[in-house]
Structures are given as C-alpha cells and as structure tokens.
PDB file of C-alpha atoms in Angstrom:
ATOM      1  CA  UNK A  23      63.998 -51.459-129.222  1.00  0.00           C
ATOM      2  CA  UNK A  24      65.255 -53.926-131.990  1.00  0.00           C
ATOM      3  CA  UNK A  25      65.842 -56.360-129.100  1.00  0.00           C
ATOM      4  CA  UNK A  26      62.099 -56.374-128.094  1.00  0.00           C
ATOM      5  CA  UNK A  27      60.931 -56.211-131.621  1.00  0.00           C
ATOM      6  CA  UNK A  28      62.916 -59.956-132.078  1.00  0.00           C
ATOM      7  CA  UNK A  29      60.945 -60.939-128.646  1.00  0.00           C
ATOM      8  CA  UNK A  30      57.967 -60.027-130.112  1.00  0.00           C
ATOM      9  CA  UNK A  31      58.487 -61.973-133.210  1.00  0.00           C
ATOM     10  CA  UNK A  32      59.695 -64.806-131.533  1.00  0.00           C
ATOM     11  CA  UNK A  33      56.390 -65.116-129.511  1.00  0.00           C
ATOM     12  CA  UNK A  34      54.344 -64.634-132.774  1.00  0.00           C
ATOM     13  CA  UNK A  35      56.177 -67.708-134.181  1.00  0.00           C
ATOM     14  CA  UNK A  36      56.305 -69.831-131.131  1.00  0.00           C
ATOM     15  CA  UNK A  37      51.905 -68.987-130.906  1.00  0.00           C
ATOM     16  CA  UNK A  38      51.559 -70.390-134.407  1.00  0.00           C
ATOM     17  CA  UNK A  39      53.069 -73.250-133.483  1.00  0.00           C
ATOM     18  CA  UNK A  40      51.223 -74.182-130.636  1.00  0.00           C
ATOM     19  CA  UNK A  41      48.070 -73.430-132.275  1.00  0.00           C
ATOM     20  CA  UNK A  42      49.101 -76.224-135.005  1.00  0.00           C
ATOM     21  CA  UNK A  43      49.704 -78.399-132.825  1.00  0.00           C
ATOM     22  CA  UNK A  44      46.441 -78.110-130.457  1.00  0.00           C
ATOM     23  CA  UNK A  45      44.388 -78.117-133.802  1.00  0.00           C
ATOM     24  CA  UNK A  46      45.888 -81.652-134.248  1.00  0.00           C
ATOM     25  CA  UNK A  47      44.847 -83.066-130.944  1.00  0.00           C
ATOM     26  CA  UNK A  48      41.777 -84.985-131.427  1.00  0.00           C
ATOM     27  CA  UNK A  49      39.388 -85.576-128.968  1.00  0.00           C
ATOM     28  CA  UNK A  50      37.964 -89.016-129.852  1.00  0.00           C
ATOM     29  CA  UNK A  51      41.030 -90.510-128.465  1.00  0.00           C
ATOM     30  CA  UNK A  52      39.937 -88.534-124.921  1.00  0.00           C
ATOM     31  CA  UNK A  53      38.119 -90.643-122.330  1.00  0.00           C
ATOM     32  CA  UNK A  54      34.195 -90.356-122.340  1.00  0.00           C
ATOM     33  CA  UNK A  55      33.930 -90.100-118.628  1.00  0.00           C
ATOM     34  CA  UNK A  56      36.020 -89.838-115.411  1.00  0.00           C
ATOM     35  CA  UNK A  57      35.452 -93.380-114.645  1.00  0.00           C
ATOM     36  CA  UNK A  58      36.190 -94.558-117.886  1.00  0.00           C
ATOM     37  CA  UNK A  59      40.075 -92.951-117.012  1.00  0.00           C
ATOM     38  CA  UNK A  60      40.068 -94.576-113.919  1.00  0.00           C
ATOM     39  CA  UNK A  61      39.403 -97.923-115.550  1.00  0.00           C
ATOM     40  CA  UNK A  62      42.095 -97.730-118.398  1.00  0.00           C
ATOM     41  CA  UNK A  63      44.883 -96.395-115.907  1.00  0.00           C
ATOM     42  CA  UNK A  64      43.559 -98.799-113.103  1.00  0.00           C
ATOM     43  CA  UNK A  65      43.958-102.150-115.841  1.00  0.00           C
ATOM     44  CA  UNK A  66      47.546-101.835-117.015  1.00  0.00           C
ATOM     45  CA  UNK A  67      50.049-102.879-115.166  1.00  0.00           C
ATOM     46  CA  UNK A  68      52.516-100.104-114.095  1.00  0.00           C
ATOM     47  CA  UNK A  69      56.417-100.688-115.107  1.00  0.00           C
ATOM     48  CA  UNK A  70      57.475-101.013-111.306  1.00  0.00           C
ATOM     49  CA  UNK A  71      56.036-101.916-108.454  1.00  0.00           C
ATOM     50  CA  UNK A  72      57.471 -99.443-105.990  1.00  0.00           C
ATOM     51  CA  UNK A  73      59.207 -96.452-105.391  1.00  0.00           C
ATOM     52  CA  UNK A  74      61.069 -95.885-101.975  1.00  0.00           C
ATOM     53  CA  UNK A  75      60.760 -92.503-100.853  1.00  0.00           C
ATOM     54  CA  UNK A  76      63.145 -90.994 -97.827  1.00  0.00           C
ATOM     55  CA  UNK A  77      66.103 -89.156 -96.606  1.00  0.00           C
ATOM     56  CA  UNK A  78      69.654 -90.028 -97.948  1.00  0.00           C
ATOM     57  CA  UNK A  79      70.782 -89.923 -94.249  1.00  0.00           C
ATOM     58  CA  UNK A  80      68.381 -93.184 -94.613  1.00  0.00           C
ATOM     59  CA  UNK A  81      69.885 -94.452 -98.039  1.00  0.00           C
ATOM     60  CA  UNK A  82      71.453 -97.874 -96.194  1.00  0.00           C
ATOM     61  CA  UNK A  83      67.729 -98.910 -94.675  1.00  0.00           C
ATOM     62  CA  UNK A  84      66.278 -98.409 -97.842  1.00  0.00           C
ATOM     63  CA  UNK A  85      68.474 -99.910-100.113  1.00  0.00           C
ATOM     64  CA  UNK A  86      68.519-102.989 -97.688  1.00  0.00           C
ATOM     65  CA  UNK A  87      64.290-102.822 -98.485  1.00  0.00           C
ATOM     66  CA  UNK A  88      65.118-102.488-101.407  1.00  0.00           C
ATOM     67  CA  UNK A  89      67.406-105.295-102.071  1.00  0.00           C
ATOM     68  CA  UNK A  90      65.221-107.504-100.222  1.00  0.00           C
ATOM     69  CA  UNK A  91      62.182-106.818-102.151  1.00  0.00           C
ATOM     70  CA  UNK A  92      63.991-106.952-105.572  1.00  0.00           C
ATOM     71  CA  UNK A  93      66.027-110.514-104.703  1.00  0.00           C
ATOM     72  CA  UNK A  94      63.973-112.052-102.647  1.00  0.00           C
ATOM     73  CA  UNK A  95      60.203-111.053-103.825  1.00  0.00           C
ATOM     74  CA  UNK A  96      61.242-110.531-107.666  1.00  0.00           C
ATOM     75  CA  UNK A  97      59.869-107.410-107.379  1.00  0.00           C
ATOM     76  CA  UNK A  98      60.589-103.819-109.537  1.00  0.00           C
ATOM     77  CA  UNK A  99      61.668-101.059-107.472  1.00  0.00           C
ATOM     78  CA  UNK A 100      62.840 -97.527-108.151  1.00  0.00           C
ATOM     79  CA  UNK A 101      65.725 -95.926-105.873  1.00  0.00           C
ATOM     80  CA  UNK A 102      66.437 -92.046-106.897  1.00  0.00           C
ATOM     81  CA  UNK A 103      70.464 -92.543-106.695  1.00  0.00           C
ATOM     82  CA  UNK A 104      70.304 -95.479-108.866  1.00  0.00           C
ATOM     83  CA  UNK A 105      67.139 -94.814-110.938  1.00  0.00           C
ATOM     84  CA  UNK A 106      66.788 -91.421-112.307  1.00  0.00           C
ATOM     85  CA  UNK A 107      67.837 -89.928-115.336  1.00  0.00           C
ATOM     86  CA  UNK A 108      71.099 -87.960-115.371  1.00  0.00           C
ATOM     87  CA  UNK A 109      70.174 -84.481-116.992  1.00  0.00           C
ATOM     88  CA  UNK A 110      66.835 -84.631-116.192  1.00  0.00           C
ATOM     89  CA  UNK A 111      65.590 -81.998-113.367  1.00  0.00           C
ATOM     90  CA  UNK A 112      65.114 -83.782-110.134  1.00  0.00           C
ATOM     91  CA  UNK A 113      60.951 -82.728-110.118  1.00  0.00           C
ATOM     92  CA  UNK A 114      60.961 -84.235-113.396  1.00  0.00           C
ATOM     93  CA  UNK A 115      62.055 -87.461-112.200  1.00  0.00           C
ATOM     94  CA  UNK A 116      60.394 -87.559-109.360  1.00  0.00           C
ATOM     95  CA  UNK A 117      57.196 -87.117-110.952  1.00  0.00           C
ATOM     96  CA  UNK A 118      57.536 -89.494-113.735  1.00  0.00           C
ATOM     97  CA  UNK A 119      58.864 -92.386-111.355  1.00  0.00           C
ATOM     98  CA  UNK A 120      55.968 -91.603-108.495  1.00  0.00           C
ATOM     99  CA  UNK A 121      53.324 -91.835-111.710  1.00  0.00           C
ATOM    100  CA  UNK A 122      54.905 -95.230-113.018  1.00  0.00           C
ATOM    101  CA  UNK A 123      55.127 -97.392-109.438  1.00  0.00           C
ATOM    102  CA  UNK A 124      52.138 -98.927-108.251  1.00  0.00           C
ATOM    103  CA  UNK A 125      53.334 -97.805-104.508  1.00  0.00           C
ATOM    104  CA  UNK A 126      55.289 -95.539-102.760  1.00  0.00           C
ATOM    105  CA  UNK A 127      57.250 -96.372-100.070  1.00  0.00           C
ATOM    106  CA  UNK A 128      57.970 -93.953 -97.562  1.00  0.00           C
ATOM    107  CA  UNK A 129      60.134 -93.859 -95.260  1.00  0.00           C
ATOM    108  CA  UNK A 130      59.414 -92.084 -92.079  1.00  0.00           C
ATOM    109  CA  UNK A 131      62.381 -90.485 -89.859  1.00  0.00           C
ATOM    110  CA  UNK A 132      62.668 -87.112 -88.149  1.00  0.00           C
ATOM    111  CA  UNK A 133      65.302 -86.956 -91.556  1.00  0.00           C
ATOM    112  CA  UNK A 134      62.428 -87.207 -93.782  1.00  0.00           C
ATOM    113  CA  UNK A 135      60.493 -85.194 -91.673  1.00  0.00           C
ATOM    114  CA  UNK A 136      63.020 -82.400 -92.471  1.00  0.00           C
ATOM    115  CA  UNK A 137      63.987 -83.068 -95.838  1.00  0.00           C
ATOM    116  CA  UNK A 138      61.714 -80.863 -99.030  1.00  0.00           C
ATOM    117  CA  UNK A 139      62.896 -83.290-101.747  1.00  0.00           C
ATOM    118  CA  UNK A 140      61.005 -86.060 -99.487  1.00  0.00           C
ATOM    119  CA  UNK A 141      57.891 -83.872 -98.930  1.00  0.00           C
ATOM    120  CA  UNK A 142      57.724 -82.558-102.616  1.00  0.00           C
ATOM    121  CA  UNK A 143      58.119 -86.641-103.180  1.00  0.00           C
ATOM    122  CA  UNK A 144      55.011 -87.386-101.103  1.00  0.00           C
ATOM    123  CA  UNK A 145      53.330 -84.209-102.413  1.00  0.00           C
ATOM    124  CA  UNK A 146      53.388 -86.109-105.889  1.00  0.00           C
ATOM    125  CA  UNK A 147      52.579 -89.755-103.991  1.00  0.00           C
ATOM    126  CA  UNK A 148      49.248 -87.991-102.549  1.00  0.00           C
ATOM    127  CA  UNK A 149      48.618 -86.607-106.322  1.00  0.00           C
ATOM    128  CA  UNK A 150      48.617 -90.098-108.119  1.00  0.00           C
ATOM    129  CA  UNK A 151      46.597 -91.526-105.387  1.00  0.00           C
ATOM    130  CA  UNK A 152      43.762 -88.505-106.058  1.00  0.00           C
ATOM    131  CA  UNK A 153      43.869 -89.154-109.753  1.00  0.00           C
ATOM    132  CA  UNK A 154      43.860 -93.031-109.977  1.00  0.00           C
ATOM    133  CA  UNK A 155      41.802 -93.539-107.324  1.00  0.00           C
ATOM    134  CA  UNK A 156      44.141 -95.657-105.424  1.00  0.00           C
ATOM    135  CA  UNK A 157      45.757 -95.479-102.206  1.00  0.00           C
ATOM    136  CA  UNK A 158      49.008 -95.443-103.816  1.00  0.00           C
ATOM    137  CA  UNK A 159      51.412 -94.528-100.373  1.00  0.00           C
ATOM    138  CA  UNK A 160      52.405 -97.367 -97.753  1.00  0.00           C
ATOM    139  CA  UNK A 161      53.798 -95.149 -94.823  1.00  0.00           C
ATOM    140  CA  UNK A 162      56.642 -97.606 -92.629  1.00  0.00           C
ATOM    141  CA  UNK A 163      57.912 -95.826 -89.338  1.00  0.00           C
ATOM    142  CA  UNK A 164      61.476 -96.446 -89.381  1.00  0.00           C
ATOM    143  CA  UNK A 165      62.106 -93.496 -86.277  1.00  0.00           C
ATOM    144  CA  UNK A 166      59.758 -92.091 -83.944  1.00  0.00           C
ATOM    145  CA  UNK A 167      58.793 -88.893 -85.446  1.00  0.00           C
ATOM    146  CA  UNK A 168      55.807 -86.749 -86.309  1.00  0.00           C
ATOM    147  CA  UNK A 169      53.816 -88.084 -88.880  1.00  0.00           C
ATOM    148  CA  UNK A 170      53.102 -85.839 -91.770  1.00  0.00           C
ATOM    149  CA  UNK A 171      49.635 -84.035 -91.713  1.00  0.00           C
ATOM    150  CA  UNK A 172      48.860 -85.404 -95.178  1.00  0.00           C
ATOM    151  CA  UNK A 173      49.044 -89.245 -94.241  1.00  0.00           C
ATOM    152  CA  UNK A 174      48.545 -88.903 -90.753  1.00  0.00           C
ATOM    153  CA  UNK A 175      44.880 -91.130 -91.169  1.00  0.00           C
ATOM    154  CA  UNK A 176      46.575 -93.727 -92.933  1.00  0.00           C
ATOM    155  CA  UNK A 177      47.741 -97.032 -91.336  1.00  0.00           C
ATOM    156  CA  UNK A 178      51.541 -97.465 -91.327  1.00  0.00           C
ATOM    157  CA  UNK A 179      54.154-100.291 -90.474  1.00  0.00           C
ATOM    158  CA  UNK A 180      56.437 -99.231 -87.676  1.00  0.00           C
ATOM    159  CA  UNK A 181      59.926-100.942 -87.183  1.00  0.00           C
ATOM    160  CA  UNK A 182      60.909-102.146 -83.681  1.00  0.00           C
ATOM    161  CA  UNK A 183      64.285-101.475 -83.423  1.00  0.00           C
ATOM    162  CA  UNK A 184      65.246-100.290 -86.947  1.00  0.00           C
ATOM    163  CA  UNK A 185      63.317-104.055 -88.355  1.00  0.00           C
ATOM    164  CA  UNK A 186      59.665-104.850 -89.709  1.00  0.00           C
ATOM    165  CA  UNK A 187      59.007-108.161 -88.323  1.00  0.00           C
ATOM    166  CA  UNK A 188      58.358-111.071 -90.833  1.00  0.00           C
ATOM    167  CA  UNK A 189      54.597-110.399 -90.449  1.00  0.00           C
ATOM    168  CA  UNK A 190      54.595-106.979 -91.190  1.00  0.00           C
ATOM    169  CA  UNK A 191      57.231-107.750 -94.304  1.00  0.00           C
ATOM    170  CA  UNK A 192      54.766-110.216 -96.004  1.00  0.00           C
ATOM    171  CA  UNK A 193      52.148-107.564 -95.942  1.00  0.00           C
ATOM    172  CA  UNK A 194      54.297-105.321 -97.136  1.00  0.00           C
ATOM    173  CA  UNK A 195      55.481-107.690-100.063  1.00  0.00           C
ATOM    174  CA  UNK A 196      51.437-108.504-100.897  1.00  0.00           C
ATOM    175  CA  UNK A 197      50.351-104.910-100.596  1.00  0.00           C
ATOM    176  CA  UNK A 198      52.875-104.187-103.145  1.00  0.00           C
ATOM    177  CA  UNK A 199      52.577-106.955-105.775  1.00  0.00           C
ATOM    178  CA  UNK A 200      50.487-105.579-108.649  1.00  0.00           C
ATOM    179  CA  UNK A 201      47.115-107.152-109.558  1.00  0.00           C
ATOM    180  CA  UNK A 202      47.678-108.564-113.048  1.00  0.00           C
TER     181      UNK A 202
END
C-alpha cells in the first residue's frame, strides 16, 4: 500500500504542474484561422530542402542522390545514418527531420516495400503534406515494385537501369529547390 500511496502523490504533483503550465499558454499567439497557419508555415523557408527516405539495403543509391544534390545543386539534405541525433528515439527523429525538409524523397524498391522504418517514414511524409497543404513526397522508382497504396496517384520518376536521366534529374533538382 505505501508504494501506491507515493504513486498517487506523485500524480497529484505531476497534475499541478501541468495545470501551471497550460494556464500560461496564451492564446493570442494561436493562429486566427486554418488558413492563416497555412500561410505562416507555407512563408518560411524550411532548414533543408530534402529528406531521402529508403531501405539501408539502398544506402549507396541514395547517398550517391544525395551527394549529387548537396555538391552539385548546393542543396540541404538530410540522410538518417548521418543526420539524426544519437540518443534520440528513431520516431523522434524521423518526425522532426520529415517536418523540417521541404520534400521527401523516397525511394522505391521491393526493400522499401518491406521495410516499417520506411513506411512509418512515409506515414509522417503523407502527415506534413495534410497539414501544410503541400505535396511534400517526390516518389523515384529505383526497382520495379508495388507502389504503396498511399502514393499510388502520385506521379513518380522511375530509373532505367538503376539512373534518372538528366531530364528527369533537373526536375528533380527544381521540384526540390525551396521558393524563397
């Protein structure tokens, strides 16, 4: 009994708390509307421009994007094995990197297909683009595979023999530069 009687106490304490600090929250700083959300998080310019989403039996493809956007194209991307923060939980990353790039990258292979850290990733990918408004996933078909229910109406790049062609990489470059 004394050991629920400190549980109980505990909870009293941690209530008070939370009530102190949700009576400090003030709403004036709250947007008026949806739309006036949508225009403040639509204005600023995100930290990085992508994220590159897919299997780590793909990790040499998609650092070689990756590399290639960053040189060449001076653009920011995020890679999970480079990127994230060590003793953070992997959800937690994945969530605060997906909200801070512009785009996700995904990269589809029956390996992705497979993987749950790649589907929780475009889980998240789908969530930002419902919130902001945005289309914020650019699908690329590295392996013929089933394409995920979820983006299955959205155009994607396919790869002929494990390339984009230099078309299909400038429109990948432009549909990833952020409007400034």
């Amino acid at each position: 009994m004394p050991g629920y009687i400190n549980l109980v106490k505990e909870y009293r304490i941690y209530m008070r708390i939370a009530k102190r600090k949700t009576r400090q929250l003030s709403f004036q700083d709250l947007p008026k509307s949806l739309s006036d959300h949508q225009a403040v998080s639509q204005s600023k310019t995100l930290p990085f421009d992508f994220l590159v989403s897919f299997d780590v039996k793909d990790e040499e493809w998609a650092l070689a994007l990756l590399t290639r956007l960053e040189k060449d194209q001076k653009l920011r991307g995020i890679i999970h094995f480079r990127d994230f923060i060590p003793g953070e939980a992997i959800v937690d990353n994945i969530v605060h990197f997906i909200e801070k790039s512009y785009k996700t990258v995904v990269i589809l292979t029956p390996n992705f297909i497979k993987s749950k850290w790649c589907r929780y990733e475009l889980k998240q990918a789908q969530c930002v683009t419902m919130t902001t408004d945005r289309n914020t996933i650019v699908p690329i078909l590295l392996q013929k595979c089933e394409i995920p229910k979820e983006i299955r109406d959205l155009t994607y790049f396919k790869c002929q023999h494990g390339q984009l062609s230099a078309m299909d990489f400038d429109k990948l470059k432009t549909l990833l530069t952020q409007p400034h």
